[in-house]
Short mmCIF file of C-alpha atoms in Angstrom, two decimals:
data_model
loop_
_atom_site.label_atom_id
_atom_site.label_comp_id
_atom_site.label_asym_id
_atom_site.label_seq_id
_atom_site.Cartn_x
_atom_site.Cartn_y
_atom_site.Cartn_z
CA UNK A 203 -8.15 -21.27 73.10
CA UNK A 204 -6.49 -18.00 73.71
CA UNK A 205 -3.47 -18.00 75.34
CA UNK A 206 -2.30 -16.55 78.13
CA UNK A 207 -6.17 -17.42 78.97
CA UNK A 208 -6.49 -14.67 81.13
CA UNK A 209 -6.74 -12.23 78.44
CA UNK A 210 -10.36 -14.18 77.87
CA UNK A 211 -11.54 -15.42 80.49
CA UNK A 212 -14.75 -17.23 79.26
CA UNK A 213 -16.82 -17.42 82.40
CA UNK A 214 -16.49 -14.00 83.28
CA UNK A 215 -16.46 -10.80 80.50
CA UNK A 216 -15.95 -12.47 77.74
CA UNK A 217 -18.76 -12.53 74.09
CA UNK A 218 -19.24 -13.84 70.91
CA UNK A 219 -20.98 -11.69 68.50
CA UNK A 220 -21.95 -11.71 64.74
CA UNK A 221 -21.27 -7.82 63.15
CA UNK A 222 -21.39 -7.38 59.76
CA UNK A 223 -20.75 -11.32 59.02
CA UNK A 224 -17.61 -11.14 61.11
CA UNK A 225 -17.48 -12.99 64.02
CA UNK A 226 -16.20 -10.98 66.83
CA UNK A 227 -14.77 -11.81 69.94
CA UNK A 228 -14.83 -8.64 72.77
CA UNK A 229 -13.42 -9.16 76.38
CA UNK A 230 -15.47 -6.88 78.71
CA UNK A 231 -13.40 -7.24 81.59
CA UNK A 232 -12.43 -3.37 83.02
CA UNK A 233 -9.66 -4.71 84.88
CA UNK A 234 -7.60 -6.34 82.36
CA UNK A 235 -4.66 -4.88 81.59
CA UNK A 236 -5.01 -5.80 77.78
CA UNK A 237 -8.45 -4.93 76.57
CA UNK A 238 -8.65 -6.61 73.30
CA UNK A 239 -11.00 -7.65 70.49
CA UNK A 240 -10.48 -9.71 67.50
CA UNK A 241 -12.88 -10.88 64.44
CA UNK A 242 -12.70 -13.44 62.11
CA UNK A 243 -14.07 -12.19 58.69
CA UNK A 244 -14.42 -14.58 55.24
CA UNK A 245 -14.61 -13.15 51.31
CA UNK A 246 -18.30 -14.44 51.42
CA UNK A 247 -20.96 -14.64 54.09
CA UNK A 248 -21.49 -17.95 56.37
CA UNK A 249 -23.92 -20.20 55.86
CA UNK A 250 -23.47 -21.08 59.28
CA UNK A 251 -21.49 -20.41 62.92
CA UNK A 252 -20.38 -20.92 66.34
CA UNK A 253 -19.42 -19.25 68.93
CA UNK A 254 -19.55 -21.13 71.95
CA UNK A 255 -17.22 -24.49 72.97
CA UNK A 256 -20.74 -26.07 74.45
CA UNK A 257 -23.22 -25.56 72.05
CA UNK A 258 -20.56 -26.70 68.85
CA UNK A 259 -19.62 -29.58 70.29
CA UNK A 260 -22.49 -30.81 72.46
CA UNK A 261 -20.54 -33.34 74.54
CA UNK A 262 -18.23 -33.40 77.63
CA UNK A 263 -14.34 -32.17 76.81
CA UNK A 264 -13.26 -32.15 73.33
CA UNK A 265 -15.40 -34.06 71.27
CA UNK A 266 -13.79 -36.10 68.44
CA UNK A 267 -16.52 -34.98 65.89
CA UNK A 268 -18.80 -32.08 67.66
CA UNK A 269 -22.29 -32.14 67.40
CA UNK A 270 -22.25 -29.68 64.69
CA UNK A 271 -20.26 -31.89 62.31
CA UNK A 272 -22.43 -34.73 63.04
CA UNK A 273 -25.64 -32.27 62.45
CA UNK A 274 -24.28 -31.02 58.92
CA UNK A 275 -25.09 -27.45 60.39
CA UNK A 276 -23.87 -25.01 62.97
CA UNK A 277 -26.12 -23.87 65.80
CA UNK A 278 -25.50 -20.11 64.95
CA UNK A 279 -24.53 -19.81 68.89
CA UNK A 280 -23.38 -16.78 69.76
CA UNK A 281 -20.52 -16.73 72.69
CA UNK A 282 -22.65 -15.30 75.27
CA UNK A 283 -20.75 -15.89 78.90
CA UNK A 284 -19.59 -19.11 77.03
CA UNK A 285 -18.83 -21.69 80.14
CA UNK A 286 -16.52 -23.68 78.16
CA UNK A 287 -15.01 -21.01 75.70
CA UNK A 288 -15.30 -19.04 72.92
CA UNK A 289 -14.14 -20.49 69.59
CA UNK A 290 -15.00 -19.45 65.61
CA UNK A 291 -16.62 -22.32 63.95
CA UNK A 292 -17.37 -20.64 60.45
CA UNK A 293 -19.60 -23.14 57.85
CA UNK A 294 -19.54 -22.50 54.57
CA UNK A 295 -21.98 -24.75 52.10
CA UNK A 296 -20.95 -26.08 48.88
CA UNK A 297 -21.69 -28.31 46.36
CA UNK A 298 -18.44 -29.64 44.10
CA UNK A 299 -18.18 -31.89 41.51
CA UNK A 300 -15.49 -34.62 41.13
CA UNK A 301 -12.57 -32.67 40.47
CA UNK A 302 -13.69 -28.96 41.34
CA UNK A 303 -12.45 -27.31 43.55
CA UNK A 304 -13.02 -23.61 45.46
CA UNK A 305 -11.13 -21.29 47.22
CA UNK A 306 -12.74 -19.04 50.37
CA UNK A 307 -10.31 -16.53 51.74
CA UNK A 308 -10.55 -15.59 55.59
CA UNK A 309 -9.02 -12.91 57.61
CA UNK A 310 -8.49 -12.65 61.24
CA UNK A 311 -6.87 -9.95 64.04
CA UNK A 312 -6.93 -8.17 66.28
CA UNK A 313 -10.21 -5.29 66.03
CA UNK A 314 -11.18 -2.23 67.73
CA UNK A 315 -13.45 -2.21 70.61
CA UNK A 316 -16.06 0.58 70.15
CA UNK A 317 -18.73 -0.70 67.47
CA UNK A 318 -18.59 2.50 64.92
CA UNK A 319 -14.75 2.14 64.83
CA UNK A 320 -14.79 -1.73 64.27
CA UNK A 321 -17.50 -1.67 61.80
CA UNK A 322 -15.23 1.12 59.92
CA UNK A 323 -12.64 -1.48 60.58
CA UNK A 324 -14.15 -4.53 59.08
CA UNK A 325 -15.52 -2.75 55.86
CA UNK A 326 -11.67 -1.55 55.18
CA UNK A 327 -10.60 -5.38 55.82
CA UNK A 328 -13.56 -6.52 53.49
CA UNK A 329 -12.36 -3.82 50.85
CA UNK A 330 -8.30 -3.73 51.17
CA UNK A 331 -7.75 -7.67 52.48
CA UNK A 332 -10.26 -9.99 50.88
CA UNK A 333 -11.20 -8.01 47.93
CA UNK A 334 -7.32 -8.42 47.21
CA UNK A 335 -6.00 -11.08 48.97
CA UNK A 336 -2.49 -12.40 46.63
CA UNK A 337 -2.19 -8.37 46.87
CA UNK A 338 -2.57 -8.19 50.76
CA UNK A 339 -0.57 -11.47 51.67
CA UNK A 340 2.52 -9.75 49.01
CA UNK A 341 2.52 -6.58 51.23
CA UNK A 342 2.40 -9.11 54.86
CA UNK A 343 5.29 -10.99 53.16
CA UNK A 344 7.61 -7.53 52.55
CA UNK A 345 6.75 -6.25 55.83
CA UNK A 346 7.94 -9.71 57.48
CA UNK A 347 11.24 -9.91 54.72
CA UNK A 348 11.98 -6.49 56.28
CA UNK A 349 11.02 -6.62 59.84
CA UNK A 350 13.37 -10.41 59.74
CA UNK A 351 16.05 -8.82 57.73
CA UNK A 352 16.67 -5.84 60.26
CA UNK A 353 18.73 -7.17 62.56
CA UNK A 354 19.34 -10.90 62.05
CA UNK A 355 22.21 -13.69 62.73
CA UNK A 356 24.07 -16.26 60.57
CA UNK A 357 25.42 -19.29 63.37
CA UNK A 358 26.58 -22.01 62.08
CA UNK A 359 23.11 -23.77 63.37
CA UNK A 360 20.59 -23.16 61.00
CA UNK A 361 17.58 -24.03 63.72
CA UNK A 362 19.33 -21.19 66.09
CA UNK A 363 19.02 -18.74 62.92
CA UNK A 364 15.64 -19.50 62.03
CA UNK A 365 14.81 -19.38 65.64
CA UNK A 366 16.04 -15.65 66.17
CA UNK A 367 15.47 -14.65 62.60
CA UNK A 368 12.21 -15.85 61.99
CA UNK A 369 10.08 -17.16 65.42
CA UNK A 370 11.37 -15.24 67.99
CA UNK A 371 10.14 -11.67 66.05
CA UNK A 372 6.72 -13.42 65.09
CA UNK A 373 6.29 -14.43 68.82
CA UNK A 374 8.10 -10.52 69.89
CA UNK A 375 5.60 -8.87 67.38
CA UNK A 376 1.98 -11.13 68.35
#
């Protein structure tokens, strides 16, 4: 769920749609004072999605185990005027044996709107993010260190330091 939900408003502007092997979210709406588009891209193509609430979970409200868990297999809905939302339901198939393990790395943000700028977009997040990702997440950890260490406070309350130092510039900066 987004949140404030206006920004997508399901019913009205709002789709789902599979570009490159990203799944992108666009909100249509012209009057909206925050146009905005986000994708959620993985280090290896899905062997299976969702896009829309409804068709995932197949029941009334929030299903305990949606319909595509009980299937074994996403629907490969995309969010097309979803009624009860949009959401990112990405399936990836694998086979382990007892004791392996595997790692898939996922990005997700904010995107641009126009298609030839957010397919530019998504191949530089394919090449710079998850063809790198211990690099990428060291160079989102020292912008955070120095965006936090800026301007921060020392109280004798450690949960009112951590909330100015740390949450209040995460929820300032998203």
């Amino acid at each position: 769920d987004s949140f404030p939900f206006y920004y997508f408003v399901p019913r009205v502007v709002c789709e789902g749609i599979l570009d490159q092997g990203a799944l992108v979210f666009i909100n249509h709406d012209k009057n909206n004072k925050h146009p905005r588009s986000a994708f959620l891209l993985a280090d290896r193509d899905l062997d299976g999605y969702d896009m829309m609430q409804e068709v995932f979970e197949q029941g009334p409200g929030r299903s305990p185990i949606p319909a595509a868990v009980r299937r074994g297999q996403c629907f490969n809905s995309a969010g097309i005027q979803p009624y009860a939302g949009l959401i990112a339901a990405g399936q990836f198939n694998a086979e382990l044996a007892p004791g392996e393990s595997r790692t898939w790395t996922l990005a997700y943000g904010q995107c641009p709107i126009e298609p030839g700028e957010r397919g530019r977009f998504l191949r530089q997040v394919r090449q710079e993010v998850l063809a790198r990702p211990d690099e990428a997440r060291q160079t989102l950890r020292t912008l955070w260190s120095e965006r936090i260490a800026a301007a921060a406070v020392r109280t004798p309350d450690a949960d009112i330091d951590r909330y100015y130092n740390v949450w209040s510039k995460y929820q300032l900066r998203n």
